[in-house]
Structures are given as C-alpha cells and as structure tokens.
C-alpha cells in the first residue's frame, strides 16, 4: 500500500498551478517506473500510489484571483483531467477554502472514472468516524495507522464557524456567502460603479426624503429602499472580497508549524477522538511534523504543506512550497517537488 497526500493547492487562487501539473504528470509516470530518492542516508522507493489523498483547500473558492471564480474552473480543467488519468483512487477531503463542496460528500459516492478508478469526497476527514462510538480510527499502512483531515478543525477562528454550522445544521460561512453573491455576472463586472451608485442613492435619498422634502411618503421610501438595497447587494460583496484578503492575512494561522498548531492550544487534547498513530493535516502551509506525548501514548502530526508561494525562511525554519507526503509500509516522508523527477526529502519517519 502506498499513498500520496497533497493539500492546499488553492487552484484558482495564487497557486503554483504549472508545478502542480508537472507533479501530477510525474505521479502518472510512476505507473511505468518507480523512482528511488535519497532520504538522509536511506534510499526510498516511490511506487505508483494506491490512493491519492487531496487533503483540502485544493480549490480556492473564497479568494480566487481578481475575485473571479471562473479562475477556479480554468485551473481545474487541466488539473482534474490529469488527476483522472492516474491509475489510482482519489480521495478528496474538504478544507475551509472549498467547504461549499461539502454537500457533495453525500452526492458523490465513489464515482467511477473512465479508467476504472474511483473518486470520492469526504466532508470532514478520512476515514469516516464510527457512527455509534464517534471514534475515528485510522487507516492501517504497514504497522502504523493514519488519519487524514484538512486541519482547519484545529483553528480557533474556524471553531466559531463550525459551532454555528452545527447549530443550524448547514455549512455557515459568511465569506463564502459574499463570494457566492460576487459570482453573479452583473455584480462581478460592475461592483465598483454599483458601489458608487449605492452610496449616492443612500446619501442622496436620505437627504432628499428626510431633509429637503420631509416627511417621506410610504411609496417613495419603499422604492428608494428597494433600489438602494439592490445596489447594496450588487456591490458590497466586491468590497468584502477586496478586504477579506487583508483580513485573512491578519487572522489566519498560516505559516504555523505542526508544533505551533498542536501546542498553541489550537488542538484540544481532551476532545481528540482520533485513534491513529499519525494524523496528517495541511491548512497552515508549513510542511513539518510534531510528536505529541501524552498519557494516551505518542501521536505524530505531519503537515503536508502547500502548493502556493515560494520557499521562505520563517523564524529560522524553512517553509517549503510544493510539498507532498508519501506513505508506504516502511514509513512516511515529507517531500518537496523541485521539478520533473527532482525531489528533496524534508523529513523521513521510518517505522
Ligand atoms: Mn485551509
């Protein structure tokens, strides 16, 4: 058994689309020939995967380039065609930037692709929890068990969204709602001028109805409110989309290492119902690992990194872009894609 895990490609956003497609082409090539790479002083044989796990935020539905979701479709065409062609099953775990796909979990049930392989979507994590006990057991590979989730579940900010979503029984995400509204062609094309019209109507209407010619009549107030409201919802989503990049830049726990995610109270030990030796997650764009020792034993957390941006040094530690995880019976490896066939080993866990 061997798995390849990737997360946080953010297709349609500021992503390393070209590199990711080259990577998929290389994965496809593993069917013909396995590849040996050096991890420290050990040689690791990378075989054709039995499964590819797409671990969330593969699509950028919150903050696409120029606020235009068409960019997501554009980036997906090549990517998903290539993915389909790879002779292994694909598991898509939903993240936060693609959480509006969550409902597909029940609609897509191991769809068969033209080459006979399967594609399935998991809303929260892979594998699914046990319905009765609520316990999530891992997937056995070799002598270790693995559990996969995107990782926004470890976030403080995301906890609020999850709480409300649970309460109302459907995915609640205000930014997603604004992005949906922005996808209306009229809004997408004209939100700036619409915003000016909205402001003119708001202030001009108020001034003429209440200051110049008071008291305002019922019908004129109604017409004014309706037209102003129309221009409000046809422009404010654009303003929000512009601002949200900046807001998220301040609040998102991006660039946190696995250690920071687990130790900075993001992860709640007491609430953990994951029974697996290794938890694989993404979300923070920082390929890294952390071993947590508790009275329940040791648990290894591995972050799969991302396919956005460039390699950057953060607090003396390298945050690599274009990373993936390879898992087989022998262990788990955090790897970095440098170009066709050129792969660096970041961390190796040999069991
Ligand atoms: Mn994420």
mmCIF file of C-alpha atoms and ligand atoms in Angstrom:
data_model
loop_
_atom_site.group_PDB
_atom_site.id
_atom_site.type_symbol
_atom_site.label_atom_id
_atom_site.label_comp_id
_atom_site.label_asym_id
_atom_site.label_seq_id
_atom_site.Cartn_x
_atom_site.Cartn_y
_atom_site.Cartn_z
ATOM 1 C CA UNK A 1 0.000 0.000 0.000
ATOM 2 C CA UNK A 2 1.269 3.459 -0.802
ATOM 3 C CA UNK A 3 -0.386 6.846 -0.584
ATOM 4 C CA UNK A 4 0.429 10.281 -1.906
ATOM 5 C CA UNK A 5 -1.023 13.207 0.024
ATOM 6 C CA UNK A 6 -1.244 16.809 -1.161
ATOM 7 C CA UNK A 7 -3.095 19.749 0.341
ATOM 8 C CA UNK A 8 -3.591 23.476 -0.120
ATOM 9 C CA UNK A 9 -3.121 23.735 -3.872
ATOM 10 C CA UNK A 10 -5.629 26.632 -3.956
ATOM 11 C CA UNK A 11 -6.494 26.215 -7.653
ATOM 12 C CA UNK A 12 -7.973 29.445 -8.993
ATOM 13 C CA UNK A 13 -6.108 31.455 -6.388
ATOM 14 C CA UNK A 14 -2.459 32.373 -6.245
ATOM 15 C CA UNK A 15 -1.263 28.831 -6.825
ATOM 16 C CA UNK A 16 1.708 27.059 -8.357
ATOM 17 C CA UNK A 17 -0.552 25.521 -10.960
ATOM 18 C CA UNK A 18 2.118 24.722 -13.531
ATOM 19 C CA UNK A 19 4.342 22.963 -10.987
ATOM 20 C CA UNK A 20 1.400 21.004 -9.629
ATOM 21 C CA UNK A 21 0.504 19.734 -13.118
ATOM 22 C CA UNK A 22 4.133 18.721 -13.716
ATOM 23 C CA UNK A 23 3.996 16.865 -10.419
ATOM 24 C CA UNK A 24 0.802 15.023 -11.440
ATOM 25 C CA UNK A 25 2.447 14.078 -14.702
ATOM 26 C CA UNK A 26 5.335 12.606 -12.713
ATOM 27 C CA UNK A 27 2.942 10.687 -10.445
ATOM 28 C CA UNK A 28 1.315 9.298 -13.591
ATOM 29 C CA UNK A 29 4.754 8.171 -14.770
ATOM 30 C CA UNK A 30 5.239 6.099 -11.587
ATOM 31 C CA UNK A 31 2.886 3.532 -13.150
ATOM 32 C CA UNK A 32 5.601 2.639 -15.635
ATOM 33 C CA UNK A 33 8.580 3.039 -13.374
ATOM 34 C CA UNK A 34 9.103 3.508 -9.659
ATOM 35 C CA UNK A 35 11.520 6.164 -8.556
ATOM 36 C CA UNK A 36 14.248 5.967 -5.933
ATOM 37 C CA UNK A 37 15.015 9.048 -3.888
ATOM 38 C CA UNK A 38 17.532 9.689 -1.150
ATOM 39 C CA UNK A 39 16.252 10.484 2.336
ATOM 40 C CA UNK A 40 19.264 11.274 4.506
ATOM 41 C CA UNK A 41 21.354 8.108 4.106
ATOM 42 C CA UNK A 42 18.448 5.876 3.201
ATOM 43 C CA UNK A 43 17.045 5.123 -0.212
ATOM 44 C CA UNK A 44 13.272 5.243 -0.564
ATOM 45 C CA UNK A 45 11.453 3.621 -3.421
ATOM 46 C CA UNK A 46 8.482 5.715 -4.539
ATOM 47 C CA UNK A 47 5.934 3.391 -6.113
ATOM 48 C CA UNK A 48 2.750 4.097 -8.000
ATOM 49 C CA UNK A 49 0.280 5.160 -5.289
ATOM 50 C CA UNK A 50 -2.799 3.069 -4.456
ATOM 51 C CA UNK A 51 -4.549 6.260 -3.425
ATOM 52 C CA UNK A 52 -4.056 9.971 -3.835
ATOM 53 C CA UNK A 53 -5.446 11.949 -0.942
ATOM 54 C CA UNK A 54 -6.346 15.538 -1.755
ATOM 55 C CA UNK A 55 -6.333 16.976 1.733
ATOM 56 C CA UNK A 56 -8.401 20.125 1.448
ATOM 57 C CA UNK A 57 -8.149 23.630 0.022
ATOM 58 C CA UNK A 58 -7.471 22.099 -3.391
ATOM 59 C CA UNK A 59 -9.843 24.729 -4.829
ATOM 60 C CA UNK A 60 -9.795 28.381 -3.862
ATOM 61 C CA UNK A 61 -13.470 29.308 -3.629
ATOM 62 C CA UNK A 62 -13.085 32.088 -1.041
ATOM 63 C CA UNK A 63 -10.469 34.272 -2.582
ATOM 64 C CA UNK A 64 -9.984 33.477 -6.288
ATOM 65 C CA UNK A 65 -7.752 35.631 -8.474
ATOM 66 C CA UNK A 66 -9.441 39.005 -9.164
ATOM 67 C CA UNK A 67 -12.380 37.750 -7.123
ATOM 68 C CA UNK A 68 -13.397 35.690 -10.154
ATOM 69 C CA UNK A 69 -14.431 32.059 -9.603
ATOM 70 C CA UNK A 70 -14.004 31.403 -13.330
ATOM 71 C CA UNK A 71 -10.289 31.217 -12.500
ATOM 72 C CA UNK A 72 -11.043 28.104 -10.435
ATOM 73 C CA UNK A 73 -12.713 26.399 -13.402
ATOM 74 C CA UNK A 74 -9.827 27.395 -15.635
ATOM 75 C CA UNK A 75 -7.176 25.908 -13.306
ATOM 76 C CA UNK A 76 -9.264 22.787 -12.686
ATOM 77 C CA UNK A 77 -9.604 21.694 -16.311
ATOM 78 C CA UNK A 78 -6.028 20.549 -16.786
ATOM 79 C CA UNK A 79 -5.501 19.511 -13.179
ATOM 80 C CA UNK A 80 -8.531 17.256 -12.883
ATOM 81 C CA UNK A 81 -8.084 15.780 -16.346
ATOM 82 C CA UNK A 82 -4.563 14.779 -15.343
ATOM 83 C CA UNK A 83 -5.695 13.505 -11.960
ATOM 84 C CA UNK A 84 -8.399 11.360 -13.561
ATOM 85 C CA UNK A 85 -5.815 9.753 -15.814
ATOM 86 C CA UNK A 86 -3.731 8.472 -12.911
ATOM 87 C CA UNK A 87 -4.485 4.801 -12.278
ATOM 88 C CA UNK A 88 -5.377 5.012 -8.602
ATOM 89 C CA UNK A 89 -8.349 6.007 -6.459
ATOM 90 C CA UNK A 90 -8.651 9.630 -5.425
ATOM 91 C CA UNK A 91 -9.965 10.779 -2.092
ATOM 92 C CA UNK A 92 -10.929 14.432 -1.803
ATOM 93 C CA UNK A 93 -11.156 15.706 1.776
ATOM 94 C CA UNK A 94 -12.822 19.122 2.056
ATOM 95 C CA UNK A 95 -10.945 22.052 3.566
ATOM 96 C CA UNK A 96 -12.153 25.526 4.538
ATOM 97 C CA UNK A 97 -11.473 27.311 1.241
ATOM 98 C CA UNK A 98 -13.524 24.692 -0.594
ATOM 99 C CA UNK A 99 -16.077 23.953 2.117
ATOM 100 C CA UNK A 100 -19.024 24.855 -0.118
ATOM 101 C CA UNK A 101 -18.313 21.496 -1.783
ATOM 102 C CA UNK A 102 -19.148 19.777 1.495
ATOM 103 C CA UNK A 103 -22.598 18.738 0.334
ATOM 104 C CA UNK A 104 -21.030 16.744 -2.486
ATOM 105 C CA UNK A 105 -19.984 14.266 0.199
ATOM 106 C CA UNK A 106 -23.422 12.659 0.006
ATOM 107 C CA UNK A 107 -23.933 13.208 -3.738
ATOM 108 C CA UNK A 108 -20.672 11.691 -4.904
ATOM 109 C CA UNK A 109 -20.176 8.129 -3.812
ATOM 110 C CA UNK A 110 -17.105 6.501 -5.296
ATOM 111 C CA UNK A 111 -17.741 7.771 -8.819
ATOM 112 C CA UNK A 112 -16.079 5.612 -11.438
ATOM 113 C CA UNK A 113 -13.730 7.489 -13.761
ATOM 114 C CA UNK A 114 -13.119 6.392 -17.399
ATOM 115 C CA UNK A 115 -10.016 4.379 -16.442
ATOM 116 C CA UNK A 116 -11.992 2.418 -13.845
ATOM 117 C CA UNK A 117 -10.550 4.216 -10.819
ATOM 118 C CA UNK A 118 -12.739 5.762 -8.124
ATOM 119 C CA UNK A 119 -13.205 9.309 -6.921
ATOM 120 C CA UNK A 120 -14.840 10.088 -3.605
ATOM 121 C CA UNK A 121 -15.397 13.144 -1.450
ATOM 122 C CA UNK A 122 -15.180 13.207 2.344
ATOM 123 C CA UNK A 123 -16.588 16.250 4.060
ATOM 124 C CA UNK A 124 -14.576 16.298 7.262
ATOM 125 C CA UNK A 125 -11.884 13.667 7.346
ATOM 126 C CA UNK A 126 -10.765 10.323 6.013
ATOM 127 C CA UNK A 127 -11.651 7.695 7.083
ATOM 128 C CA UNK A 128 -15.137 8.430 8.428
ATOM 129 C CA UNK A 129 -15.911 8.249 12.155
ATOM 130 C CA UNK A 130 -17.720 5.274 13.592
ATOM 131 C CA UNK A 131 -21.395 6.293 13.678
ATOM 132 C CA UNK A 132 -22.082 4.686 17.053
ATOM 133 C CA UNK A 133 -18.964 5.395 19.098
ATOM 134 C CA UNK A 134 -17.913 8.687 17.477
ATOM 135 C CA UNK A 135 -14.408 7.308 17.410
ATOM 136 C CA UNK A 136 -12.334 7.868 14.321
ATOM 137 C CA UNK A 137 -9.947 5.044 13.658
ATOM 138 C CA UNK A 138 -7.038 5.384 11.345
ATOM 139 C CA UNK A 139 -6.146 3.542 8.206
ATOM 140 C CA UNK A 140 -3.540 0.840 8.596
ATOM 141 C CA UNK A 141 -0.450 1.090 6.405
ATOM 142 C CA UNK A 142 2.339 -1.244 7.462
ATOM 143 C CA UNK A 143 2.375 -1.265 11.258
ATOM 144 C CA UNK A 144 1.041 2.271 11.730
ATOM 145 C CA UNK A 145 -2.427 3.784 11.387
ATOM 146 C CA UNK A 146 -3.077 7.103 9.683
ATOM 147 C CA UNK A 147 -5.842 9.663 9.863
ATOM 148 C CA UNK A 148 -6.325 12.491 7.398
ATOM 149 C CA UNK A 149 -8.027 15.854 7.879
ATOM 150 C CA UNK A 150 -7.514 19.279 6.403
ATOM 151 C CA UNK A 151 -6.633 20.858 9.742
ATOM 152 C CA UNK A 152 -8.854 23.948 9.989
ATOM 153 C CA UNK A 153 -10.544 21.927 12.722
ATOM 154 C CA UNK A 154 -7.552 22.893 14.899
ATOM 155 C CA UNK A 155 -8.196 26.636 14.399
ATOM 156 C CA UNK A 156 -9.691 28.958 16.967
ATOM 157 C CA UNK A 157 -11.343 31.195 14.356
ATOM 158 C CA UNK A 158 -12.746 28.262 12.440
ATOM 159 C CA UNK A 159 -14.274 26.873 15.629
ATOM 160 C CA UNK A 160 -16.857 29.682 15.583
ATOM 161 C CA UNK A 161 -17.913 28.820 12.035
ATOM 162 C CA UNK A 162 -18.112 25.128 12.922
ATOM 163 C CA UNK A 163 -20.196 25.888 16.023
ATOM 164 C CA UNK A 164 -22.781 27.920 14.095
ATOM 165 C CA UNK A 165 -22.814 25.363 11.273
ATOM 166 C CA UNK A 166 -23.593 22.604 13.770
ATOM 167 C CA UNK A 167 -26.328 24.729 15.324
ATOM 168 C CA UNK A 168 -28.160 25.476 12.083
ATOM 169 C CA UNK A 169 -27.415 22.111 10.515
ATOM 170 C CA UNK A 170 -25.757 23.507 7.411
ATOM 171 C CA UNK A 171 -22.399 24.921 6.478
ATOM 172 C CA UNK A 172 -22.243 28.532 7.666
ATOM 173 C CA UNK A 173 -19.563 30.682 6.214
ATOM 174 C CA UNK A 174 -20.203 34.422 5.751
ATOM 175 C CA UNK A 175 -17.277 34.935 3.393
ATOM 176 C CA UNK A 176 -18.491 32.100 1.192
ATOM 177 C CA UNK A 177 -21.892 33.785 1.077
ATOM 178 C CA UNK A 178 -20.361 37.062 -0.133
ATOM 179 C CA UNK A 179 -18.254 35.159 -2.664
ATOM 180 C CA UNK A 180 -21.420 33.444 -3.970
ATOM 181 C CA UNK A 181 -23.031 36.851 -4.476
ATOM 182 C CA UNK A 182 -19.937 38.155 -6.202
ATOM 183 C CA UNK A 183 -20.178 35.311 -8.705
ATOM 184 C CA UNK A 184 -23.316 36.874 -10.190
ATOM 185 C CA UNK A 185 -22.106 38.298 -13.523
ATOM 186 C CA UNK A 186 -23.721 41.727 -13.042
ATOM 187 C CA UNK A 187 -22.072 42.080 -9.635
ATOM 188 C CA UNK A 188 -18.711 40.705 -10.754
ATOM 189 C CA UNK A 189 -18.471 43.115 -13.684
ATOM 190 C CA UNK A 190 -19.895 46.268 -12.123
ATOM 191 C CA UNK A 191 -19.424 46.122 -8.355
ATOM 192 C CA UNK A 192 -17.230 49.223 -8.230
ATOM 193 C CA UNK A 193 -19.640 51.502 -10.105
ATOM 194 C CA UNK A 194 -22.543 49.825 -8.305
ATOM 195 C CA UNK A 195 -20.930 50.767 -5.012
ATOM 196 C CA UNK A 196 -20.752 54.417 -6.081
ATOM 197 C CA UNK A 197 -24.421 54.305 -7.139
ATOM 198 C CA UNK A 198 -25.290 52.675 -3.819
ATOM 199 C CA UNK A 199 -23.560 55.442 -1.844
ATOM 200 C CA UNK A 200 -25.172 58.198 -3.961
ATOM 201 C CA UNK A 201 -28.616 56.588 -3.521
ATOM 202 C CA UNK A 202 -28.089 56.083 0.193
ATOM 203 C CA UNK A 203 -26.953 59.608 0.995
ATOM 204 C CA UNK A 204 -28.948 61.398 -1.735
ATOM 205 C CA UNK A 205 -32.119 59.506 -0.843
ATOM 206 C CA UNK A 206 -31.749 60.165 2.841
ATOM 207 C CA UNK A 207 -31.068 63.866 2.181
ATOM 208 C CA UNK A 208 -33.972 64.409 -0.198
ATOM 209 C CA UNK A 209 -36.508 62.261 1.681
ATOM 210 C CA UNK A 210 -35.798 63.403 5.218
ATOM 211 C CA UNK A 211 -34.079 66.805 4.858
ATOM 212 C CA UNK A 212 -35.295 68.502 1.666
ATOM 213 C CA UNK A 213 -38.868 67.205 1.351
ATOM 214 C CA UNK A 214 -39.998 65.716 4.661
ATOM 215 C CA UNK A 215 -41.942 63.784 5.684
ATOM 216 C CA UNK A 216 -41.085 60.901 3.358
ATOM 217 C CA UNK A 217 -44.033 59.230 1.655
ATOM 218 C CA UNK A 218 -44.539 55.471 2.038
ATOM 219 C CA UNK A 219 -44.250 54.662 -1.664
ATOM 220 C CA UNK A 220 -41.197 56.831 -2.334
ATOM 221 C CA UNK A 221 -39.419 55.346 0.725
ATOM 222 C CA UNK A 222 -40.233 51.831 -0.459
ATOM 223 C CA UNK A 223 -38.915 52.447 -3.982
ATOM 224 C CA UNK A 224 -35.807 54.175 -2.623
ATOM 225 C CA UNK A 225 -35.119 51.320 -0.174
ATOM 226 C CA UNK A 226 -35.588 48.638 -2.851
ATOM 227 C CA UNK A 227 -33.306 50.305 -5.412
ATOM 228 C CA UNK A 228 -30.677 51.168 -2.806
ATOM 229 C CA UNK A 229 -30.827 47.603 -1.477
ATOM 230 C CA UNK A 230 -30.374 46.210 -4.968
ATOM 231 C CA UNK A 231 -27.213 48.236 -5.496
ATOM 232 C CA UNK A 232 -26.016 47.333 -1.999
ATOM 233 C CA UNK A 233 -26.089 43.583 -2.660
ATOM 234 C CA UNK A 234 -24.695 44.166 -6.162
ATOM 235 C CA UNK A 235 -21.610 45.911 -4.807
ATOM 236 C CA UNK A 236 -20.830 45.111 -1.167
ATOM 237 C CA UNK A 237 -19.686 41.524 -1.978
ATOM 238 C CA UNK A 238 -16.972 43.088 -4.144
ATOM 239 C CA UNK A 239 -15.870 45.357 -1.314
ATOM 240 C CA UNK A 240 -15.812 42.411 1.091
ATOM 241 C CA UNK A 241 -13.847 40.240 -1.349
ATOM 242 C CA UNK A 242 -11.247 43.012 -1.694
ATOM 243 C CA UNK A 243 -10.979 43.431 2.047
ATOM 244 C CA UNK A 244 -11.045 39.783 3.037
ATOM 245 C CA UNK A 245 -7.627 39.002 1.636
ATOM 246 C CA UNK A 246 -6.217 41.574 4.017
ATOM 247 C CA UNK A 247 -8.406 40.487 6.936
ATOM 248 C CA UNK A 248 -7.463 36.857 6.462
ATOM 249 C CA UNK A 249 -3.815 37.780 6.167
ATOM 250 C CA UNK A 250 -4.051 39.065 9.728
ATOM 251 C CA UNK A 251 -6.049 36.267 11.306
ATOM 252 C CA UNK A 252 -5.296 33.034 9.517
ATOM 253 C CA UNK A 253 -2.880 30.699 11.193
ATOM 254 C CA UNK A 254 -0.907 30.351 8.017
ATOM 255 C CA UNK A 255 2.766 29.509 8.221
ATOM 256 C CA UNK A 256 2.396 27.821 11.593
ATOM 257 C CA UNK A 257 4.458 24.697 12.053
ATOM 258 C CA UNK A 258 2.865 21.440 13.161
ATOM 259 C CA UNK A 259 4.340 22.082 16.616
ATOM 260 C CA UNK A 260 2.735 25.536 16.883
ATOM 261 C CA UNK A 261 -0.638 24.213 15.740
ATOM 262 C CA UNK A 262 -0.656 21.456 18.325
ATOM 263 C CA UNK A 263 0.946 23.322 21.241
ATOM 264 C CA UNK A 264 -0.618 26.807 20.880
ATOM 265 C CA UNK A 265 -3.973 25.484 22.105
ATOM 266 C CA UNK A 266 -5.264 25.060 18.589
ATOM 267 C CA UNK A 267 -5.514 21.364 19.167
ATOM 268 C CA UNK A 268 -7.633 20.151 22.080
ATOM 269 C CA UNK A 269 -6.175 17.014 23.563
ATOM 270 C CA UNK A 270 -9.267 16.258 25.646
ATOM 271 C CA UNK A 271 -11.569 16.408 22.628
ATOM 272 C CA UNK A 272 -9.416 14.193 20.472
ATOM 273 C CA UNK A 273 -11.303 11.117 19.345
ATOM 274 C CA UNK A 274 -8.836 10.125 16.705
ATOM 275 C CA UNK A 275 -7.425 6.689 17.265
ATOM 276 C CA UNK A 276 -4.494 6.686 14.933
ATOM 277 C CA UNK A 277 -0.739 6.786 15.366
ATOM 278 C CA UNK A 278 -0.312 9.501 12.808
ATOM 279 C CA UNK A 279 -2.521 12.468 11.951
ATOM 280 C CA UNK A 280 -1.842 14.002 8.561
ATOM 281 C CA UNK A 281 -3.129 17.538 8.000
ATOM 282 C CA UNK A 282 -2.463 20.660 5.945
ATOM 283 C CA UNK A 283 -4.062 24.099 6.186
ATOM 284 C CA UNK A 284 -1.127 26.059 7.639
ATOM 285 C CA UNK A 285 1.038 25.692 4.522
ATOM 286 C CA UNK A 286 4.056 24.581 6.539
ATOM 287 C CA UNK A 287 5.361 21.105 5.760
ATOM 288 C CA UNK A 288 6.565 19.963 9.165
ATOM 289 C CA UNK A 289 5.991 17.429 11.913
ATOM 290 C CA UNK A 290 5.464 17.217 15.651
ATOM 291 C CA UNK A 291 5.327 14.323 18.033
ATOM 292 C CA UNK A 292 2.953 14.737 20.941
ATOM 293 C CA UNK A 293 3.496 12.656 24.039
ATOM 294 C CA UNK A 294 0.571 12.288 26.373
ATOM 295 C CA UNK A 295 -0.705 9.743 28.850
ATOM 296 C CA UNK A 296 -2.508 8.130 25.942
ATOM 297 C CA UNK A 297 0.732 7.485 24.178
ATOM 298 C CA UNK A 298 2.600 9.062 21.344
ATOM 299 C CA UNK A 299 0.922 10.673 18.374
ATOM 300 C CA UNK A 300 2.721 12.020 15.356
ATOM 301 C CA UNK A 301 1.323 15.028 13.491
ATOM 302 C CA UNK A 302 2.511 15.616 9.950
ATOM 303 C CA UNK A 303 1.675 18.700 7.907
ATOM 304 C CA UNK A 304 1.550 18.246 4.155
ATOM 305 C CA UNK A 305 2.458 21.864 3.305
ATOM 306 C CA UNK A 306 1.138 23.619 0.200
ATOM 307 C CA UNK A 307 1.473 24.474 -3.476
ATOM 308 C CA UNK A 308 1.385 28.250 -3.176
ATOM 309 C CA UNK A 309 4.123 30.845 -2.857
ATOM 310 C CA UNK A 310 7.845 30.226 -2.632
ATOM 311 C CA UNK A 311 10.238 28.732 -0.111
ATOM 312 C CA UNK A 312 10.567 31.219 2.723
ATOM 313 C CA UNK A 313 12.519 31.270 5.958
ATOM 314 C CA UNK A 314 10.257 31.902 8.932
ATOM 315 C CA UNK A 315 11.758 32.224 12.417
ATOM 316 C CA UNK A 316 14.833 30.320 11.323
ATOM 317 C CA UNK A 317 12.867 27.431 9.860
ATOM 318 C CA UNK A 318 12.297 26.819 6.151
ATOM 319 C CA UNK A 319 8.732 26.845 4.954
ATOM 320 C CA UNK A 320 8.822 24.969 1.676
ATOM 321 C CA UNK A 321 6.332 25.327 -1.164
ATOM 322 C CA UNK A 322 5.300 22.469 -3.480
ATOM 323 C CA UNK A 323 5.376 19.685 -0.931
ATOM 324 C CA UNK A 324 3.692 16.322 -0.632
ATOM 325 C CA UNK A 325 3.678 13.296 1.612
ATOM 326 C CA UNK A 326 4.477 9.780 0.585
ATOM 327 C CA UNK A 327 3.366 6.913 2.806
ATOM 328 C CA UNK A 328 4.134 3.234 2.443
ATOM 329 C CA UNK A 329 4.650 0.201 4.688
ATOM 330 C CA UNK A 330 8.139 1.406 5.527
ATOM 331 C CA UNK A 331 7.260 4.881 6.745
ATOM 332 C CA UNK A 332 6.113 8.390 5.909
ATOM 333 C CA UNK A 333 8.106 11.035 4.091
ATOM 334 C CA UNK A 334 7.649 14.785 3.706
ATOM 335 C CA UNK A 335 8.947 15.548 0.232
ATOM 336 C CA UNK A 336 9.471 18.636 -1.864
ATOM 337 C CA UNK A 337 8.929 18.802 -5.601
ATOM 338 C CA UNK A 338 11.735 20.682 -7.348
ATOM 339 C CA UNK A 339 10.908 19.853 -10.957
ATOM 340 C CA UNK A 340 10.435 16.745 -13.100
ATOM 341 C CA UNK A 341 11.906 13.848 -11.167
ATOM 342 C CA UNK A 342 13.829 16.126 -8.832
ATOM 343 C CA UNK A 343 12.631 15.510 -5.302
ATOM 344 C CA UNK A 344 14.068 16.569 -1.961
ATOM 345 C CA UNK A 345 13.409 14.832 1.295
ATOM 346 C CA UNK A 346 12.425 17.259 4.060
ATOM 347 C CA UNK A 347 11.671 14.767 6.808
ATOM 348 C CA UNK A 348 11.540 10.992 6.990
ATOM 349 C CA UNK A 349 9.794 8.768 9.532
ATOM 350 C CA UNK A 350 10.902 5.199 9.196
ATOM 351 C CA UNK A 351 8.934 2.592 11.102
HETATM 352 MN MN1 LIG B 1 -7.088 25.732 4.842
#
